[in-house]
PDB file of C-alpha atoms in Angstrom:
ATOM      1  CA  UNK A 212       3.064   1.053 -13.230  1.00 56.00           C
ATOM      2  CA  UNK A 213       5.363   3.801 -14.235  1.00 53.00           C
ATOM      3  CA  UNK A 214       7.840   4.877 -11.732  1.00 59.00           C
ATOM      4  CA  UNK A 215       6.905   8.433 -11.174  1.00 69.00           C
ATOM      5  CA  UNK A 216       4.154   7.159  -8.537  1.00 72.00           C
ATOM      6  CA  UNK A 217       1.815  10.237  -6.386  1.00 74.00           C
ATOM      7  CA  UNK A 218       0.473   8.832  -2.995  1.00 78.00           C
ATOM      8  CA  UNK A 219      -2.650   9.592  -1.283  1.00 81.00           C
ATOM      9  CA  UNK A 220      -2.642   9.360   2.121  1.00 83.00           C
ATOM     10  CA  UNK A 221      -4.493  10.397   5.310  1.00 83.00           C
ATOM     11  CA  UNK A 222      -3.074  13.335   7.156  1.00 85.00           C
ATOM     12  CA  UNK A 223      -2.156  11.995  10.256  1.00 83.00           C
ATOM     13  CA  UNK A 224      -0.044   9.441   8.551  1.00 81.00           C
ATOM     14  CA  UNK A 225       1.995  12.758   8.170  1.00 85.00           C
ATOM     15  CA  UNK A 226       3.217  12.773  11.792  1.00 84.00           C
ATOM     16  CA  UNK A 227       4.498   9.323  12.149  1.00 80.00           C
ATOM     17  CA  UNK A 228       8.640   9.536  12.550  1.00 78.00           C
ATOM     18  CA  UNK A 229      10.966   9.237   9.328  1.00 80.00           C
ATOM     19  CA  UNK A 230       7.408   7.550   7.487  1.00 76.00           C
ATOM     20  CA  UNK A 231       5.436  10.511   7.361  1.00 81.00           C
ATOM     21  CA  UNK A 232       8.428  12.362   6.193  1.00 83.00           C
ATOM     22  CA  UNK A 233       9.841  10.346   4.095  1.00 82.00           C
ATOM     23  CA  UNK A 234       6.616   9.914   2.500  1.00 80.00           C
ATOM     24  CA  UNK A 235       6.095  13.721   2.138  1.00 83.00           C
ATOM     25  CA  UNK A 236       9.383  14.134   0.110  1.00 82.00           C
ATOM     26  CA  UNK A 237       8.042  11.073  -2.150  1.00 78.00           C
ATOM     27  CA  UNK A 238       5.459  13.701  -2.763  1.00 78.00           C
ATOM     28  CA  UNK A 239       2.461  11.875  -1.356  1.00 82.00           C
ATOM     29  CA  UNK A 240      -0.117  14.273  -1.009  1.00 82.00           C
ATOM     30  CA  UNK A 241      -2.011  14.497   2.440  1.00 85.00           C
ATOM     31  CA  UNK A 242      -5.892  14.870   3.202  1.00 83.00           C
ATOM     32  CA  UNK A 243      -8.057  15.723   5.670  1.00 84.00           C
ATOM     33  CA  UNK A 244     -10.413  12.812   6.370  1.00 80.00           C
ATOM     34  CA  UNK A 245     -12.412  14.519   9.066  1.00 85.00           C
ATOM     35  CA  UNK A 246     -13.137  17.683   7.220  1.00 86.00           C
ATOM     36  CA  UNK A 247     -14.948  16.620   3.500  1.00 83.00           C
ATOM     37  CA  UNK A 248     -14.343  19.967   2.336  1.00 87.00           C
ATOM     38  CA  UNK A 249     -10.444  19.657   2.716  1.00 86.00           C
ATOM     39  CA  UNK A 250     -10.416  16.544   1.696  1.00 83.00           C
ATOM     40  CA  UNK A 251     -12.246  16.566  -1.369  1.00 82.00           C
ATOM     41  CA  UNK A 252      -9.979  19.785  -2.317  1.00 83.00           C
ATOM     42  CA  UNK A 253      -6.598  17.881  -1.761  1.00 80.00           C
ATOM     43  CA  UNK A 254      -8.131  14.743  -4.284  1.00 81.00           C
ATOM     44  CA  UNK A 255      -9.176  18.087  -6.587  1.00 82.00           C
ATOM     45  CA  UNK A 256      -5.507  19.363  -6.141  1.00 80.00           C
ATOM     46  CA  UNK A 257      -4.299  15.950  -7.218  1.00 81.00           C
ATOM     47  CA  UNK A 258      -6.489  15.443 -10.382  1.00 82.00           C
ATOM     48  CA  UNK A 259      -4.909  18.448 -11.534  1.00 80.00           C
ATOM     49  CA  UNK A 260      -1.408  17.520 -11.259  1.00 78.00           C
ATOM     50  CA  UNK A 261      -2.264  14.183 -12.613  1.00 78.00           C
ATOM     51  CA  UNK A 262      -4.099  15.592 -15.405  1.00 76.00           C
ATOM     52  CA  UNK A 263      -1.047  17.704 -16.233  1.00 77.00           C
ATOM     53  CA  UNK A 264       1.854  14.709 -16.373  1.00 72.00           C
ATOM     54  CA  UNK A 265      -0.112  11.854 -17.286  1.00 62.00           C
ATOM     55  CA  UNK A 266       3.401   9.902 -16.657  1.00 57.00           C
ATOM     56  CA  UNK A 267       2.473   9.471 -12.812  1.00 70.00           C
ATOM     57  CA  UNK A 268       0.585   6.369 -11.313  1.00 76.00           C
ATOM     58  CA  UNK A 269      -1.631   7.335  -7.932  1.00 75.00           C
ATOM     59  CA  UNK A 270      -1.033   4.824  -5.055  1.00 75.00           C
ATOM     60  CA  UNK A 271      -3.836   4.770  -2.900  1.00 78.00           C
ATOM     61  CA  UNK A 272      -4.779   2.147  -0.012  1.00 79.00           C
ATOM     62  CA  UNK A 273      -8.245   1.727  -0.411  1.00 80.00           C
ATOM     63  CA  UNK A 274      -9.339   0.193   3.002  1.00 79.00           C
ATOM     64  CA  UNK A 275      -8.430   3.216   4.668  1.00 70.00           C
ATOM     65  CA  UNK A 276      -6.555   2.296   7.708  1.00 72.00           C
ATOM     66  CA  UNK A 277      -4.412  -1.293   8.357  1.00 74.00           C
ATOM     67  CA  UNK A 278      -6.438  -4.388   9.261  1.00 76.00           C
ATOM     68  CA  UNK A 279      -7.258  -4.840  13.075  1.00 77.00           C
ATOM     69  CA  UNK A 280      -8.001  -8.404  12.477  1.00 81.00           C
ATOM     70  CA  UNK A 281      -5.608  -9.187   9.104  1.00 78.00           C
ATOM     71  CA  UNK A 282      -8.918  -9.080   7.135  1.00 83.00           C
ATOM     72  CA  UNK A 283      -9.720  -7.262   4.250  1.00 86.00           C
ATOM     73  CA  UNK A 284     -11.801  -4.131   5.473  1.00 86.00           C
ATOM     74  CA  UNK A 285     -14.659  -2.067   3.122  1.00 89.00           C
ATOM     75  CA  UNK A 286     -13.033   0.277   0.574  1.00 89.00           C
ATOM     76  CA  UNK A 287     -13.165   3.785   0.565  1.00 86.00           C
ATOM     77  CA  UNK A 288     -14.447   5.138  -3.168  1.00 88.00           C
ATOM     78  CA  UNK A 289     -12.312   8.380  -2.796  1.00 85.00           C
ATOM     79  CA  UNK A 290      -9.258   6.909  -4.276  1.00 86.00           C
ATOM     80  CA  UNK A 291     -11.555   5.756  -7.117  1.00 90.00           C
ATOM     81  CA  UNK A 292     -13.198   8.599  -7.894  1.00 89.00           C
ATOM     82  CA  UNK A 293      -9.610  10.194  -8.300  1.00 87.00           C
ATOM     83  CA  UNK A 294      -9.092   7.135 -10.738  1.00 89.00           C
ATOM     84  CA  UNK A 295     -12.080   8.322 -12.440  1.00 91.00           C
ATOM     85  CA  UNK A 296     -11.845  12.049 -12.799  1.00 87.00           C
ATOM     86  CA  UNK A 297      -8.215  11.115 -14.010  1.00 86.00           C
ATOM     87  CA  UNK A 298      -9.323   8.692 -16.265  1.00 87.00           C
ATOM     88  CA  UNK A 299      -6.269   6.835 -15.019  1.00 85.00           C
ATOM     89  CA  UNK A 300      -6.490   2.600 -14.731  1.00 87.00           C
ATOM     90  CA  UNK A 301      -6.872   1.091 -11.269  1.00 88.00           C
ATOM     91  CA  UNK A 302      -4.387  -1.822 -10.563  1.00 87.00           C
ATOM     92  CA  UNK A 303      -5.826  -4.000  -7.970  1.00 88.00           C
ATOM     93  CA  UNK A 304      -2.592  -4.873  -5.454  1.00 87.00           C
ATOM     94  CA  UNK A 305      -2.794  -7.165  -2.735  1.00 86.00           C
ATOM     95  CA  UNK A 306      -0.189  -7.331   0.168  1.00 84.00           C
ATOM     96  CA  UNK A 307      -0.090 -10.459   1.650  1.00 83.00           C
ATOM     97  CA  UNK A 308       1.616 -11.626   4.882  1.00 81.00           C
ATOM     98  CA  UNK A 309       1.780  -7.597   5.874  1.00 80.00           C
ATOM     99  CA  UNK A 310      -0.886  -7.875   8.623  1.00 79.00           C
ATOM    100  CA  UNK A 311       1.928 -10.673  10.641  1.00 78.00           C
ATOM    101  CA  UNK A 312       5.041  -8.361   9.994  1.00 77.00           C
ATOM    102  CA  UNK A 313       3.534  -5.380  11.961  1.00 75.00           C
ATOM    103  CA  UNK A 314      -0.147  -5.398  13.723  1.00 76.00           C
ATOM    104  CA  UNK A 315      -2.322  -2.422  14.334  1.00 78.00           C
ATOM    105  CA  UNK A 316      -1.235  -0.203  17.488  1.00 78.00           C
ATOM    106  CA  UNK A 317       1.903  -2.251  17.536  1.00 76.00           C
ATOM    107  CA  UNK A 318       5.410  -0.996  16.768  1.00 72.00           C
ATOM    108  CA  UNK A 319       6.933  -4.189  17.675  1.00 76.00           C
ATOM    109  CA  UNK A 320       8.419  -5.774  14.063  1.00 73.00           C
ATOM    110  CA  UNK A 321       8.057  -9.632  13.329  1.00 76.00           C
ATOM    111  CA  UNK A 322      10.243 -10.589  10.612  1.00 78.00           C
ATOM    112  CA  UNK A 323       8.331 -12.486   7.801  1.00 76.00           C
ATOM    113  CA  UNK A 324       8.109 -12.463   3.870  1.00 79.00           C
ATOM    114  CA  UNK A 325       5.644  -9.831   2.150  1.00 79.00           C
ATOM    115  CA  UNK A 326       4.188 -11.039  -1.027  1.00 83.00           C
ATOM    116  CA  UNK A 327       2.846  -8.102  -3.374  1.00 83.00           C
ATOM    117  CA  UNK A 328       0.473  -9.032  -6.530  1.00 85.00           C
ATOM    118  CA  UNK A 329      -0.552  -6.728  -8.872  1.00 86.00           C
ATOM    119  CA  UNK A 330      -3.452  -7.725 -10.670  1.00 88.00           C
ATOM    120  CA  UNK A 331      -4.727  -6.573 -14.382  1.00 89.00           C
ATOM    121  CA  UNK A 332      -5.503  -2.901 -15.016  1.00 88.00           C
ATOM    122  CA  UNK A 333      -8.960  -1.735 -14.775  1.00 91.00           C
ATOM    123  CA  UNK A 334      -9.752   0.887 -17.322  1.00 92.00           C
ATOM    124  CA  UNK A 335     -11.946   4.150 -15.983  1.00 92.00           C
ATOM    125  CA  UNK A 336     -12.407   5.254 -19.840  1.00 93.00           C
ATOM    126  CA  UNK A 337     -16.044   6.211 -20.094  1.00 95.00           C
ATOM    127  CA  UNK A 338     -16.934   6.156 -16.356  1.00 96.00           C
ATOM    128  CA  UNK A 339     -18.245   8.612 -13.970  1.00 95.00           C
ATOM    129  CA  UNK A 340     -19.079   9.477 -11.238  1.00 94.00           C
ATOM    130  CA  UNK A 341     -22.305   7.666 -10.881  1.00 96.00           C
ATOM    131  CA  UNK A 342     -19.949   4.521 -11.489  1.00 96.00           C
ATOM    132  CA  UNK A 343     -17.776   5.042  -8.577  1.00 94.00           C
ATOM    133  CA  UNK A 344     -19.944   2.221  -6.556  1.00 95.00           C
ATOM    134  CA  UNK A 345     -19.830  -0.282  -9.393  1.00 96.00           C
ATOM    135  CA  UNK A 346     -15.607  -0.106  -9.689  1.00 95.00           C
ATOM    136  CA  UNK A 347     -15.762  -0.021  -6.070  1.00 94.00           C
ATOM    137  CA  UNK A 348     -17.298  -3.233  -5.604  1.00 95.00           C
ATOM    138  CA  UNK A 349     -14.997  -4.537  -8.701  1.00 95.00           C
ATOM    139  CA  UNK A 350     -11.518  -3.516  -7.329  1.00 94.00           C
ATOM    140  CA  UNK A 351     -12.761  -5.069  -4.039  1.00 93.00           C
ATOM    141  CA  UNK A 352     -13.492  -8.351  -5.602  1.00 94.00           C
ATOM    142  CA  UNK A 353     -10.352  -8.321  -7.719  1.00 92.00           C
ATOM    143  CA  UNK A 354      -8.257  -7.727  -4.542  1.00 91.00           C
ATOM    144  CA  UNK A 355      -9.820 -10.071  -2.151  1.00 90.00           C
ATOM    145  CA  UNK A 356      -9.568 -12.569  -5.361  1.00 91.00           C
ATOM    146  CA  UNK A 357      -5.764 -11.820  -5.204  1.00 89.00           C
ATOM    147  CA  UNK A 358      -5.046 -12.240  -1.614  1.00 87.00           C
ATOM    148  CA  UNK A 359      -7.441 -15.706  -2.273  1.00 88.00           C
ATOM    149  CA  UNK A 360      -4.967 -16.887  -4.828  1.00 87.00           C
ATOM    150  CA  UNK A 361      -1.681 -15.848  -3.167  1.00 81.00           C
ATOM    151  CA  UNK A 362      -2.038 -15.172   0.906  1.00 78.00           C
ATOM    152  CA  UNK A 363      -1.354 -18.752   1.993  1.00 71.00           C
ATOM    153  CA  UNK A 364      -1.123 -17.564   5.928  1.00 68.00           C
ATOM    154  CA  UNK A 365       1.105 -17.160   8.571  1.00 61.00           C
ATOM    155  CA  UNK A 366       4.858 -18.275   6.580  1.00 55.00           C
ATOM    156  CA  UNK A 367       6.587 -20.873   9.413  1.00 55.00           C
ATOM    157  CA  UNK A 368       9.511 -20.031  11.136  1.00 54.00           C
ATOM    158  CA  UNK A 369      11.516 -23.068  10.898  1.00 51.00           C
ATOM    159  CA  UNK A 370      12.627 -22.322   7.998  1.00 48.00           C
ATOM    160  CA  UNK A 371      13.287 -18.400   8.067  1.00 49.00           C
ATOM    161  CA  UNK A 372      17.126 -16.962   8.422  1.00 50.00           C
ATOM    162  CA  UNK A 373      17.616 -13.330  10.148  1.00 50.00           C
ATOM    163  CA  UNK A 374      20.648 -11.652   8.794  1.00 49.00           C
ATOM    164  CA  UNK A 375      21.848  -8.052   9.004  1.00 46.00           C
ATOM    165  CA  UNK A 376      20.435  -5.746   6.484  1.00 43.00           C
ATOM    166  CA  UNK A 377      23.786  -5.078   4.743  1.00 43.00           C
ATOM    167  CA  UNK A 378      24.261  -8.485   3.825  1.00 44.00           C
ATOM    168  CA  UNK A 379      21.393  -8.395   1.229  1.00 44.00           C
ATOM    169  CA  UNK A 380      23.416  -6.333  -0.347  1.00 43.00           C
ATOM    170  CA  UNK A 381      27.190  -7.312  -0.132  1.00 45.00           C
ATOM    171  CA  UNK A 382      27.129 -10.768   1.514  1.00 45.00           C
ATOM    172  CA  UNK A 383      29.361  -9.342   4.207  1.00 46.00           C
ATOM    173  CA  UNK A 384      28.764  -9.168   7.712  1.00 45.00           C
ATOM    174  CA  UNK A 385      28.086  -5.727   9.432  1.00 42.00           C
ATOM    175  CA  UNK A 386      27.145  -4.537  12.843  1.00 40.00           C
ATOM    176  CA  UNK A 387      24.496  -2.931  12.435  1.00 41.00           C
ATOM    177  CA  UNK A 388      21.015  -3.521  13.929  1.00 40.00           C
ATOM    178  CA  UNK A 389      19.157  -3.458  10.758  1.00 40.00           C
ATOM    179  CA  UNK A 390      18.097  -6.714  10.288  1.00 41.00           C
ATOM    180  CA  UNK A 391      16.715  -8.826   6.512  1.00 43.00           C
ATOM    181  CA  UNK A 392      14.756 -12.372   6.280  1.00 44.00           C
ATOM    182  CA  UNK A 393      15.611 -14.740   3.695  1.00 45.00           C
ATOM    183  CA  UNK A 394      14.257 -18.598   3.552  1.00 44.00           C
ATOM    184  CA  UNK A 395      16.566 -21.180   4.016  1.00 44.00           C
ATOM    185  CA  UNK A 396      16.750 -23.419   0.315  1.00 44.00           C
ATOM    186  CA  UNK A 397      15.964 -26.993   1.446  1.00 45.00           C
ATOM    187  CA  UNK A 398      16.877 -29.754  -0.650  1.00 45.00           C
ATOM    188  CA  UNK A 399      13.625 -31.807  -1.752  1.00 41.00           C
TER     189      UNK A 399
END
């Protein structure tokens, strides 16, 4: 994935504190999911400017919304039929262990590792939009093969180490409230 990376995401996303802006100034661009008419011009709007610096990678979450349960949910084919129209490759990405660090309708943090795994491109080269079922059922498979292969649950807590934040960096202690998680190395 080049580093020049274009998000889609769902408007309201847009009014959550520091996220939604910071998000906006990545320039992720924001649609409408209750009104198809918006929303199919914003993905429009974004196969343009895709089409016109083929250098940029689309990051799209697929599902929709965050998990209420930590399970996979149905994809959404709008973020593939972008992929399509593009003509850009779909990387199937799981996140695993996400779902434990932060539930739905929580704000409440839980400090625990994130694994990401990307899995191999997809090309769209020769598909349309009559295929956008058929990829849709492939991505899905390819990401809940992922999160098979890699989500191994819940990570314990006996063996977790909260430090502050800054420390990642510098190894020095700092006051701040800004907290990492590391694993302690146990000796086998």
């Amino acid at each position: 994935l080049p580093f020049n990376v274009v998000g889609l995401a769902k408007k309201s996303i847009a009014n959550i504190p520091l996220l939604g802006w910071a998000i906006w100034c990545a320039g992720t661009v924001f649609i409408d999911r209750k009104n198809h008419i918006k929303a199919v011009t914003g993905c429009d709007k974004l196969a343009r400017q895709l089409n016109e610096s083929k250098s940029k990678s689309l990051w799209v979450c697929p599902e929709g919304t965050r998990t209420p349960d930590g399970r996979m949910r149905p994809f959404k084919k709008g973020g593939l039929v972008l992929a399509i129209d593009t003509k850009l490759p779909v990387v199937p990405m799981a996140v695993c262990g996400a779902y434990d660090v932060m539930q739905k309708h929580s704000y409440l943090l839980h400090p625990r590792p994130v694994k990401i795994v990307l899995g191999d491109p997809i090309s769209t080269e020769g598909l349309t939009y009559e295929d956008r079922d058929t990829l849709t059922a492939l991505v899905e498979e390819k990401v809940a093969g992922l999160i098979t292969k890699h989500d191994t649950g819940p990570a314990p807590q006996d063996n977790l180490i909260v430090e502050p934040f800054w420390r990642c960096f510098t190894g020095q202690p700092d006051c701040t409230k800004s907290y990492s998680v590391r694993r302690k190395l146990t000796a086998e």
